[in-house]
Tab-separated table of C-alpha atoms in Angstrom:
chain	number	residue	atom	x	y	z
A	1	MET	CA	127.413	28.412	78.340
A	2	PRO	CA	125.787	27.992	74.340
A	3	ARG	CA	127.271	30.852	72.234
A	4	ILE	CA	126.132	32.097	69.182
A	5	THR	CA	127.465	30.312	65.793
A	6	GLY	CA	125.148	31.500	62.759
A	7	PHE	CA	121.656	32.695	61.648
A	8	GLU	CA	119.845	32.030	58.307
A	9	THR	CA	117.200	34.480	56.824
A	10	HIS	CA	113.799	34.001	54.895
A	11	ASP	CA	112.381	36.416	52.286
A	12	VAL	CA	108.354	35.414	53.232
A	13	ARG	CA	105.231	36.345	51.215
A	14	PHE	CA	102.380	36.176	50.974
A	15	PRO	CA	99.810	37.094	47.671
A	16	THR	CA	97.168	38.749	49.803
A	17	SER	CA	96.928	41.632	47.351
A	18	LEU	CA	94.978	38.505	45.242
A	19	THR	CA	92.224	38.536	47.903
A	20	GLY	CA	92.161	43.238	48.732
A	21	ASP	CA	93.242	41.912	52.706
A	22	GLY	CA	95.220	44.992	53.393
A	23	SER	CA	93.903	47.109	50.945
A	24	ASP	CA	93.458	50.775	52.759
A	25	ALA	CA	94.472	54.232	50.764
A	26	MET	CA	97.432	54.477	51.220
A	27	ASN	CA	98.431	50.675	50.633
A	28	THR	CA	96.156	49.494	47.548
A	29	ASP	CA	98.231	45.877	46.370
A	30	THR	CA	99.981	44.060	49.534
A	31	ASP	CA	101.652	40.908	49.359
A	32	TYR	CA	102.098	41.045	53.779
A	33	SER	CA	105.640	39.385	54.031
A	34	ALA	CA	107.932	38.654	57.137
A	35	ALA	CA	112.045	39.544	56.570
A	36	TYR	CA	112.513	36.258	59.016
A	37	ILE	CA	116.033	35.029	60.988
A	38	THR	CA	116.697	31.988	62.670
A	39	LEU	CA	119.640	33.201	65.339
A	40	PHE	CA	121.935	29.497	65.760
A	41	THR	CA	124.174	28.784	69.043
A	42	ASP	CA	125.859	25.928	69.391
A	43	THR	CA	123.726	23.815	71.227
A	44	ASN	CA	119.968	23.584	70.730
A	45	LEU	CA	118.678	27.023	72.011
A	46	VAL	CA	117.639	28.556	68.296
A	47	GLY	CA	115.943	32.358	68.515
A	48	HIS	CA	113.109	33.485	66.340
A	49	GLY	CA	112.053	37.197	64.728
A	50	MET	CA	111.133	38.833	61.740
A	51	THR	CA	109.877	42.017	60.541
A	52	PHE	CA	107.117	42.912	58.917
A	53	THR	CA	106.740	44.521	54.720
A	54	ASN	CA	104.627	45.013	51.915
A	55	GLY	CA	106.106	42.385	49.493
A	56	ARG	CA	108.561	44.209	47.402
A	57	GLY	CA	111.943	44.800	49.194
A	58	ASN	CA	111.425	41.913	51.552
A	59	ASP	CA	114.792	41.289	50.574
A	60	ILE	CA	116.629	43.990	50.869
A	61	VAL	CA	115.342	43.894	54.544
A	62	CYS	CA	117.066	40.261	54.762
A	63	MET	CA	120.222	42.212	53.162
A	64	ALA	CA	120.194	44.139	56.339
A	65	ILE	CA	119.072	41.483	58.630
A	66	LYS	CA	122.236	39.160	57.929
A	67	GLU	CA	124.419	42.304	58.369
A	68	VAL	CA	123.153	43.320	61.746
A	69	ALA	CA	123.231	39.538	63.330
A	70	ASN	CA	126.923	38.619	61.841
A	71	ARG	CA	127.044	41.453	64.822
A	72	LEU	CA	126.131	38.619	67.508
A	73	VAL	CA	127.622	35.667	66.546
A	74	GLY	CA	129.922	34.657	68.566
A	75	LYS	CA	128.581	36.207	71.779
A	76	ASP	CA	128.004	34.413	74.684
A	77	THR	CA	124.569	33.837	75.209
A	78	GLU	CA	124.045	34.695	79.083
A	79	GLU	CA	126.213	37.573	78.187
A	80	LEU	CA	124.452	38.898	76.091
A	81	PHE	CA	120.956	38.219	78.390
A	82	ALA	CA	122.405	39.832	81.517
A	83	ASP	CA	122.348	43.348	80.211
A	84	MET	CA	120.237	43.398	76.903
A	85	GLY	CA	119.874	46.654	76.923
A	86	LYS	CA	123.756	46.345	76.477
A	87	ALA	CA	123.089	43.502	73.865
A	88	TRP	CA	120.717	46.674	71.868
A	89	ASP	CA	123.706	49.203	72.374
A	90	HIS	CA	125.697	46.865	70.658
A	91	LEU	CA	123.351	46.205	67.663
A	92	THR	CA	123.135	49.995	66.954
A	93	ALA	CA	126.391	50.330	67.567
A	94	ASP	CA	128.546	49.760	64.066
A	95	ALA	CA	129.267	53.138	62.587
A	96	GLN	CA	129.164	52.153	59.216
A	97	LEU	CA	125.993	50.234	59.451
A	98	ARG	CA	124.819	53.368	61.267
A	99	TRP	CA	125.486	55.553	58.819
A	100	ILE	CA	122.229	54.731	56.427
A	101	GLY	CA	119.855	55.128	59.316
A	102	PRO	CA	120.688	55.907	61.573
A	103	GLU	CA	118.188	54.346	63.837
A	104	LYS	CA	115.490	54.646	61.303
A	105	GLY	CA	113.849	53.235	58.038
A	106	ILE	CA	115.152	49.766	56.526
A	107	ILE	CA	118.484	49.292	59.037
A	108	HIS	CA	115.875	50.121	61.437
A	109	ILE	CA	113.968	47.484	61.048
A	110	ALA	CA	116.260	44.774	60.330
A	111	THR	CA	117.731	45.586	63.905
A	112	GLY	CA	114.549	44.954	65.212
A	113	ALA	CA	114.143	41.452	63.639
A	114	VAL	CA	117.531	40.459	65.192
A	115	ASP	CA	116.852	41.920	68.638
A	116	ASN	CA	113.621	40.669	68.016
A	117	ALA	CA	114.929	36.675	67.603
A	118	LEU	CA	117.485	36.997	70.497
A	119	TRP	CA	115.010	38.097	73.569
A	120	ASP	CA	112.916	34.714	71.903
A	121	MET	CA	115.866	32.348	72.241
A	122	TYR	CA	116.406	34.607	75.887
A	123	ALA	CA	112.492	33.589	76.450
A	124	ARG	CA	113.769	29.690	75.342
A	125	ALA	CA	116.434	29.459	77.067
A	126	ARG	CA	113.895	30.062	80.426
A	127	ARG	CA	111.120	28.238	79.492
A	128	LYS	CA	108.661	31.216	79.236
A	129	PRO	CA	106.979	33.065	76.938
A	130	LEU	CA	108.220	36.336	76.249
A	131	TRP	CA	105.505	38.343	78.015
A	132	LYS	CA	106.685	35.717	82.019
A	133	LEU	CA	110.169	35.992	81.473
A	134	ILE	CA	110.153	40.574	81.016
A	135	VAL	CA	106.924	40.455	83.761
A	136	ASP	CA	109.264	38.934	86.012
A	137	MET	CA	112.240	40.182	85.903
A	138	THR	CA	113.078	42.647	88.847
A	139	PRO	CA	112.718	46.341	87.937
A	140	GLU	CA	116.415	46.866	87.489
A	141	GLU	CA	116.737	44.389	85.306
A	142	VAL	CA	113.138	46.214	83.450
A	143	ILE	CA	116.053	49.029	83.416
A	144	ARG	CA	118.112	47.683	81.487
A	145	SER	CA	117.035	45.630	79.222
A	146	THR	CA	115.160	49.033	77.834
A	147	SER	CA	117.030	51.565	75.601
A	148	PHE	CA	117.215	55.467	77.701
A	149	ARG	CA	119.437	56.778	74.412
A	150	TYR	CA	118.197	60.287	73.634
A	151	ILE	CA	114.715	59.881	75.655
A	152	THR	CA	116.247	60.988	78.565
A	153	ASP	CA	114.579	64.586	78.901
A	154	ALA	CA	111.133	62.779	78.509
A	155	ILE	CA	112.420	59.921	80.871
A	156	THR	CA	115.147	59.277	82.890
A	157	LYS	CA	116.312	55.661	84.796
A	158	GLU	CA	115.250	56.613	87.995
A	159	GLU	CA	111.957	57.599	87.269
A	160	ALA	CA	111.247	54.666	84.926
A	161	LEU	CA	112.442	52.775	87.777
A	162	SER	CA	109.923	54.292	90.449
A	163	MET	CA	107.747	54.232	88.727
A	164	LEU	CA	108.061	49.723	87.996
A	165	LYS	CA	108.570	49.269	91.803
A	166	ALA	CA	105.325	51.082	92.285
A	167	LYS	CA	103.889	48.816	90.141
A	168	GLU	CA	105.149	45.892	91.601
A	169	ALA	CA	102.422	45.104	94.675
A	170	GLY	CA	99.343	44.479	92.204
A	171	LYS	CA	101.773	42.911	89.253
A	172	GLN	CA	100.354	38.531	91.128
A	173	GLU	CA	97.082	40.231	90.809
A	174	ARG	CA	96.561	41.711	86.825
A	175	GLU	CA	98.233	38.997	86.020
A	176	ALA	CA	95.595	36.355	87.166
A	177	THR	CA	93.248	38.759	85.772
A	178	VAL	CA	94.433	39.014	82.672
A	179	ARG	CA	94.911	35.100	82.635
A	180	GLN	CA	90.814	34.647	82.988
A	181	LEU	CA	89.547	37.163	81.139
A	182	GLY	CA	91.673	37.228	78.489
A	183	TYR	CA	93.494	41.448	76.450
A	184	PRO	CA	90.784	43.686	75.366
A	185	ALA	CA	91.253	43.099	71.314
A	186	TYR	CA	89.926	45.306	68.423
A	187	VAL	CA	88.968	43.962	64.817
A	188	THR	CA	90.210	45.557	61.587
A	189	SER	CA	89.675	42.474	59.349
A	190	ALA	CA	85.712	44.005	58.519
A	191	GLY	CA	87.238	47.142	57.452
A	192	TRP	CA	89.416	47.187	53.997
A	193	LEU	CA	88.961	49.409	51.726
A	194	GLY	CA	88.942	46.657	48.888
A	195	TYR	CA	85.775	44.874	50.375
A	196	SER	CA	82.899	44.801	49.186
A	197	ASP	CA	79.614	46.308	51.445
A	198	GLU	CA	77.960	42.605	51.058
A	199	LYS	CA	81.188	41.166	52.169
A	200	VAL	CA	82.081	44.326	55.366
A	201	ALA	CA	78.256	43.244	56.253
A	202	ARG	CA	79.066	40.464	56.708
A	203	LEU	CA	82.157	40.250	58.755
A	204	THR	CA	81.178	43.329	61.110
A	205	LYS	CA	78.253	40.428	61.972
A	206	GLU	CA	80.692	37.722	62.590
A	207	ALA	CA	82.887	40.096	64.458
A	208	VAL	CA	79.806	41.329	66.956
A	209	ALA	CA	78.356	37.394	67.277
A	210	ALA	CA	82.053	36.734	68.162
A	211	GLY	CA	82.281	39.483	71.127
A	212	PHE	CA	84.252	42.233	70.112
A	213	THR	CA	83.370	45.741	70.650
A	214	HIS	CA	85.770	47.882	69.140
A	215	PHE	CA	85.862	47.851	64.993
A	216	LYS	CA	87.834	49.272	63.420
A	217	MET	CA	87.697	50.646	59.311
A	218	LYS	CA	90.226	52.206	56.776
A	219	VAL	CA	89.108	56.220	55.227
A	220	GLY	CA	90.563	57.912	53.078
A	221	VAL	CA	89.368	57.935	48.912
A	222	ASP	CA	86.008	59.544	49.049
A	223	VAL	CA	84.230	61.145	51.871
A	224	ALA	CA	80.207	59.640	50.471
A	225	ASP	CA	81.788	56.050	49.847
A	226	ASP	CA	83.802	56.130	53.773
A	227	LEU	CA	80.371	57.431	55.264
A	228	ARG	CA	78.313	54.783	53.491
A	229	ARG	CA	80.800	51.722	54.787
A	230	GLY	CA	80.546	53.314	57.995
A	231	ASN	CA	77.218	54.400	58.509
A	232	LEU	CA	76.378	50.397	57.602
A	233	ILE	CA	79.108	49.300	60.026
A	234	ARG	CA	77.710	51.614	62.875
A	235	SER	CA	73.805	49.908	61.921
A	236	ILE	CA	75.340	46.891	62.604
A	237	ILE	CA	77.657	47.329	65.663
A	238	ASP	CA	75.180	49.814	67.203
A	239	ASP	CA	71.755	47.034	67.510
A	240	PRO	CA	71.564	45.158	69.930
A	241	GLN	CA	70.080	42.550	68.318
A	242	PHE	CA	73.784	41.151	66.662
A	243	LEU	CA	75.017	41.110	69.842
A	244	PRO	CA	76.088	37.032	70.889
A	245	LEU	CA	73.228	35.645	73.016
A	246	GLY	CA	73.038	36.688	76.370
A	247	MET	CA	75.368	39.334	75.988
A	248	LYS	CA	74.502	42.646	77.442
A	249	PRO	CA	74.390	46.439	75.999
A	250	ARG	CA	77.534	47.785	77.760
A	251	ASP	CA	77.245	51.573	79.561
A	252	PRO	CA	78.384	53.669	76.844
A	253	HIS	CA	79.062	56.122	79.551
A	254	SER	CA	80.795	53.942	81.681
A	255	GLU	CA	84.913	54.913	82.803
A	256	ASP	CA	85.350	52.101	80.477
A	257	LEU	CA	84.568	53.920	77.410
A	258	ARG	CA	85.132	57.523	78.399
A	259	GLY	CA	85.867	59.781	75.120
A	260	LYS	CA	85.576	57.430	73.043
A	261	ASN	CA	82.351	57.707	70.986
A	262	ALA	CA	80.538	54.263	72.495
A	263	GLY	CA	77.253	53.822	70.213
A	264	PRO	CA	74.024	52.325	72.108
A	265	THR	CA	75.506	48.822	72.864
A	266	GLY	CA	78.792	50.911	73.611
A	267	ALA	CA	80.263	49.737	70.548
A	268	VAL	CA	83.458	51.642	69.871
A	269	LEU	CA	84.773	52.004	65.981
A	270	MET	CA	87.990	54.225	65.405
A	271	ILE	CA	89.232	55.242	61.347
A	272	ASP	CA	91.873	55.161	59.563
A	273	ALA	CA	93.349	56.692	56.748
A	274	ASN	CA	97.510	55.185	56.387
A	275	GLN	CA	99.042	59.264	56.311
A	276	VAL	CA	97.673	60.107	52.590
A	277	TRP	CA	96.108	63.974	53.504
A	278	ASP	CA	98.279	67.236	54.504
A	279	VAL	CA	97.077	68.504	57.800
A	280	SER	CA	94.461	70.498	56.125
A	281	GLN	CA	93.311	67.819	54.391
A	282	ALA	CA	92.807	65.570	57.920
A	283	ILE	CA	91.125	68.386	59.756
A	284	ASP	CA	88.287	68.987	57.200
A	285	TYR	CA	88.238	65.197	56.148
A	286	VAL	CA	87.347	63.863	59.509
A	287	TYR	CA	85.177	66.793	60.350
A	288	ASN	CA	82.701	65.190	57.619
A	289	LEU	CA	82.840	61.684	59.657
A	290	LYS	CA	81.995	63.162	62.711
A	291	GLU	CA	78.162	61.346	62.277
A	292	ILE	CA	79.840	58.415	62.389
A	293	LYS	CA	81.656	58.855	65.569
A	294	PRO	CA	84.910	57.477	65.412
A	295	TRP	CA	86.610	57.371	68.675
A	296	PHE	CA	89.847	58.480	66.769
A	297	ILE	CA	91.770	59.393	63.330
A	298	GLU	CA	94.473	56.907	62.412
A	299	GLU	CA	97.759	58.507	61.136
A	300	PRO	CA	95.546	61.066	59.350
A	301	THR	CA	98.848	62.814	58.031
A	302	ALA	CA	103.367	61.608	57.712
A	303	PRO	CA	103.901	59.787	60.325
A	304	ASP	CA	107.217	62.063	60.954
A	305	ASP	CA	105.373	64.932	61.596
A	306	ILE	CA	105.178	65.601	64.834
A	307	LEU	CA	103.403	69.117	64.954
A	308	GLY	CA	101.095	68.018	62.278
A	309	HIS	CA	99.406	65.506	64.511
A	310	ALA	CA	99.454	67.941	67.110
A	311	ALA	CA	97.719	70.888	64.808
A	312	VAL	CA	94.996	67.794	64.017
A	313	ARG	CA	93.985	67.018	67.063
A	314	LYS	CA	94.088	70.149	68.645
A	315	ALA	CA	91.830	70.791	65.267
A	316	LEU	CA	89.081	67.854	66.079
A	317	LYS	CA	89.179	68.312	69.886
A	318	PRO	CA	86.457	70.123	70.322
A	319	HIS	CA	84.198	67.411	67.956
A	320	GLY	CA	85.252	64.366	70.766
A	321	ILE	CA	87.345	62.866	67.618
A	322	GLY	CA	91.219	62.006	69.142
A	323	VAL	CA	93.865	61.325	67.031
A	324	ALA	CA	96.387	57.930	66.474
A	325	THR	CA	99.738	57.146	65.060
A	326	GLY	CA	102.686	54.840	65.608
A	327	GLU	CA	102.414	52.200	63.485
A	328	HIS	CA	105.686	54.096	60.958
A	329	ALA	CA	107.177	56.022	63.429
A	330	HIS	CA	110.680	54.412	62.910
A	331	ASN	CA	111.919	54.427	66.451
A	332	ARG	CA	111.278	55.976	70.303
A	333	ILE	CA	111.968	59.361	69.871
A	334	ILE	CA	109.603	59.894	67.444
A	335	PHE	CA	107.385	59.160	70.311
A	336	LYS	CA	109.386	60.851	72.593
A	337	GLN	CA	108.158	63.719	70.580
A	338	LEU	CA	104.775	63.156	70.218
A	339	LEU	CA	104.336	62.960	73.480
A	340	GLN	CA	105.661	65.897	74.889
A	341	ALA	CA	103.694	67.681	71.897
A	342	ASN	CA	99.994	66.532	73.247
A	343	ALA	CA	99.815	65.252	69.625
A	344	ILE	CA	98.329	61.569	70.284
A	345	ASP	CA	95.671	60.503	72.771
A	346	VAL	CA	96.433	57.072	71.777
A	347	CYS	CA	99.935	55.717	71.419
A	348	GLN	CA	100.670	52.536	68.751
A	349	ILE	CA	103.843	50.888	68.677
A	350	ASP	CA	104.823	48.723	66.168
A	351	SER	CA	106.782	45.181	67.631
A	352	CYS	CA	108.823	45.212	64.696
A	353	ARG	CA	108.952	48.720	63.231
A	354	LEU	CA	110.565	49.887	66.146
A	355	ALA	CA	113.987	47.551	66.782
A	356	GLY	CA	112.749	45.166	68.719
A	357	VAL	CA	111.890	44.769	72.376
A	358	SER	CA	114.163	47.216	73.859
A	359	GLU	CA	113.095	49.674	72.056
A	360	VAL	CA	109.281	49.317	72.431
A	361	LEU	CA	109.761	48.916	76.619
A	362	SER	CA	111.256	53.067	76.261
A	363	VAL	CA	107.741	53.642	74.404
A	364	LEU	CA	105.843	51.548	77.110
A	365	LEU	CA	107.458	53.914	79.605
A	366	MET	CA	107.341	57.139	78.018
A	367	SER	CA	103.394	56.668	77.493
A	368	ALA	CA	102.475	55.241	80.806
A	369	LYS	CA	104.757	58.802	82.507
A	370	PHE	CA	102.301	61.107	80.009
A	371	GLY	CA	98.839	58.835	80.747
A	372	VAL	CA	98.797	57.337	76.982
A	373	PRO	CA	96.938	54.619	76.615
A	374	VAL	CA	99.029	51.778	74.044
A	375	CYS	CA	96.942	50.277	71.467
A	376	PRO	CA	99.620	48.157	69.147
A	377	HIS	CA	99.673	48.011	65.528
A	378	ALA	CA	99.112	44.226	64.439
A	379	GLY	CA	98.078	42.603	61.447
A	380	GLY	CA	100.575	42.472	58.783
A	381	VAL	CA	101.607	38.572	59.009
A	382	GLY	CA	103.011	37.804	62.583
A	383	LEU	CA	102.483	41.032	64.512
A	384	CYS	CA	99.287	39.771	66.348
A	385	GLU	CA	101.736	36.811	67.891
A	386	TYR	CA	103.997	39.370	68.865
A	387	VAL	CA	102.077	42.215	69.935
A	388	ILE	CA	100.256	40.241	72.700
A	389	HIS	CA	102.903	40.326	74.679
A	390	LEU	CA	104.262	43.470	74.618
A	391	SER	CA	100.485	44.284	75.925
A	392	LEU	CA	100.571	41.912	78.420
A	393	ILE	CA	103.748	43.304	79.581
A	394	ASP	CA	102.319	47.028	79.625
A	395	TYR	CA	99.516	45.909	82.106
A	396	ILE	CA	101.085	43.323	84.162
A	397	ALA	CA	104.470	45.964	84.899
A	398	ILE	CA	104.206	48.947	82.955
A	399	SER	CA	100.800	51.034	83.214
A	400	GLY	CA	98.652	49.149	85.867
A	401	THR	CA	95.566	49.110	82.588
A	402	MET	CA	93.981	47.838	80.392
A	403	GLU	CA	90.332	48.582	79.794
A	404	ARG	CA	90.515	51.642	78.298
A	405	ASN	CA	93.667	49.990	75.428
A	406	VAL	CA	92.882	47.670	73.255
A	407	LEU	CA	94.882	45.546	70.725
A	408	GLU	CA	94.869	45.516	66.993
A	409	TYR	CA	93.606	41.953	65.612
A	410	VAL	CA	93.589	40.599	61.727
A	411	ASP	CA	92.229	37.003	61.267
A	412	HIS	CA	94.898	36.664	58.437
A	413	LEU	CA	98.083	34.288	58.155
A	414	HIS	CA	98.203	32.790	61.791
A	415	GLU	CA	97.902	28.864	60.860
A	416	HIS	CA	101.762	30.014	59.630
A	417	PHE	CA	103.457	30.353	63.385
A	418	VAL	CA	103.602	27.406	65.105
A	419	THR	CA	102.543	29.097	68.407
A	420	PRO	CA	99.591	31.471	66.729
A	421	CYS	CA	97.493	33.855	69.030
A	422	SER	CA	93.768	32.833	69.842
A	423	ILE	CA	90.939	34.425	70.135
A	424	ASN	CA	88.850	33.890	72.951
A	425	GLU	CA	84.642	33.982	72.994
A	426	ASN	CA	84.947	37.134	74.189
A	427	GLY	CA	86.630	39.280	71.680
A	428	ARG	CA	89.592	38.816	73.776
A	429	TYR	CA	93.627	37.316	73.268
A	430	ASN	CA	93.919	34.828	75.213
A	431	VAL	CA	97.169	34.841	76.877
A	432	PRO	CA	100.377	32.312	75.549
A	433	SER	CA	100.816	29.751	78.272
A	434	ASN	CA	103.864	27.665	76.444
A	435	PRO	CA	106.821	28.099	78.422
A	436	ASP	CA	108.805	26.674	74.966
A	437	GLU	CA	107.015	29.346	72.310
A	438	GLY	CA	109.350	32.027	73.422
A	439	TYR	CA	108.098	35.633	71.974
A	440	SER	CA	105.933	33.372	69.615
A	441	ILE	CA	107.200	33.997	66.312
A	442	GLU	CA	108.343	30.446	64.846
A	443	MET	CA	107.029	29.348	61.517
A	444	HIS	CA	106.299	25.439	60.286
A	445	GLU	CA	108.695	24.741	58.617
A	446	SER	CA	105.924	23.987	55.015
A	447	SER	CA	104.956	27.771	55.154
A	448	ILE	CA	108.895	28.622	54.738
A	449	ALA	CA	109.050	26.635	51.989
A	450	GLU	CA	106.118	26.822	50.277
A	451	TYR	CA	105.978	30.499	50.394
A	452	GLU	CA	109.474	31.836	50.374
A	453	TRP	CA	110.445	34.123	47.726
A	454	PRO	CA	110.956	33.720	44.615
A	455	ASN	CA	111.844	29.673	44.598
A	456	GLY	CA	109.274	28.879	47.244
A	457	SER	CA	107.159	26.368	45.920
A	458	TYR	CA	103.583	28.392	45.768
A	459	TRP	CA	105.457	31.265	44.092
A	460	ALA	CA	106.970	28.744	41.984
A	461	GLY	CA	104.038	27.709	40.968
A	462	ARG	CA	102.351	30.923	39.611
A	463	ARG	CA	105.071	31.524	37.666
A	464	ALA	CA	104.469	28.364	35.651
A	465	GLN	CA	100.626	29.343	35.536
A	466	GLU	CA	101.439	32.753	33.564
A	467	VAL	CA	104.293	31.501	31.471
C-alpha cells in the first residue's frame, strides 16, 4: 500500500493588483495568491492542494502548511482513505498547533490545503474526479468522511444519514441532468470597484451574451457611485436586446427565481460589501440601494457577527433583500450558528477557508437540513476549480436541488491549472470529467516557476525593472 513520504510547498502570487481584478471596498490592493502543496508517496500517486490568500502573508500560510502536513508523513494512504473523517480529526488534533487556532485563522486554512490535497490523492487513487468519488460513496461512507464535532446540536450523524439515504434514489438521474445542462453560475468579473463604467458595461454585455443570468457587483464606498453602477448593470441585464440570439427572457415570477428580485428578463443582481459596515450602517446603506433590486447583500458586516447578520436580515426582509455570507466564516461552528439564528438566506462556503472537504461536507449537510441554498464563494485563484466539485456533491447527493443555487464564476487565472474549469454556452459550469484530475487543482509547473514568490521569473524580472 502506498505511504506518504513527504511534500513540497510553493508560495505562488499573481499581480492582479495591477489591473484592479478583485478590487472591492475592503480589499483595494489584491495579489491573488496560492499557498500550494503537493503530497508525495512511495509510488507515483500524488495529491495537490492549495489555499487562497491576497498576497502578503502567503509565505506564513506555507509555513503552517508544512507543520500540518508533517502529520501525514509515514501514513498508509488506504488507511487514511478508509475513514477521511478520522484523518481530518488527526490533522486538527496536534495540541500545540491547535493552540494557535483552534480551528480558525492561518492554522485552519493551512489545514484546508492539506486536507484538500489528501482528498485529491484519494480521488486520483480511484481515478475519479473528486465530486464523482463522493457521490458514488454510500451514505455511510459520506458520514465517515464528515466532521461532526461541535455540530451535533444542529445535526446528528443519524439525521444526516437519513437525509443522504432519502436522496439515494435520484442520484443517477440528477447526475445525468447536470452532465447535460451544466451547473448554474453567476458572474462577478463585471462588478469590481476598480473598473471604469465603460469596462463594467462592456463586461456586463459580454456576460449576458455568454448566457449568464445572475450578476454580482461590489458596493460599499459611496452610495451614489453604487447606484450609478447598479443602474448601469440593470440597464443591460434587464434589456432583452442584449440576450443571446434565440434566448428568451426567463419568467421573473417562476419558482426558480422566487424571492430573487429578478428583472423583466429574469436577470438577478446581487451586491457584496466585503465586511465594511457596522450593523446599523449596513441596514441604512443597503436600504438606499433598494432601487437596483438586489437579491441579497453579501458580507454586510464582520464575518463572525452572527447576531449582527441576523439583525441586518430582519431589517432588510420587508424590502425583499436577503443576506448572504460565508466567504470568511472560518469553520463549521460559525455556519451552525448562522443557520440556527436565521441570520442568512444564502450560505456561501469557501473551499479552503473551511479546513477542506471533510468540513465542507458538514456545512452542506447542515444547510440542507435548514433549507438554505448553498452558493459557494469562488473567484480568486483556484477557487472556481475547487467549488464546482462541491456544488455537484451538494446537488447530486445532499440537497437534490440546483436551480435556486448559483455558483460564483470569475474569469481569472484558470490558464494556470492543468484541468481548468470551464463554462458552457448557457452560462453554466461544465462537469469535470477527466478521471485523472482529482480535485482539479494541479497547477502547471511553468506557472509555479514564473510566479513563485520571491524568485519566480516574473517577480525577479519585475524587481530588475524597478532598480
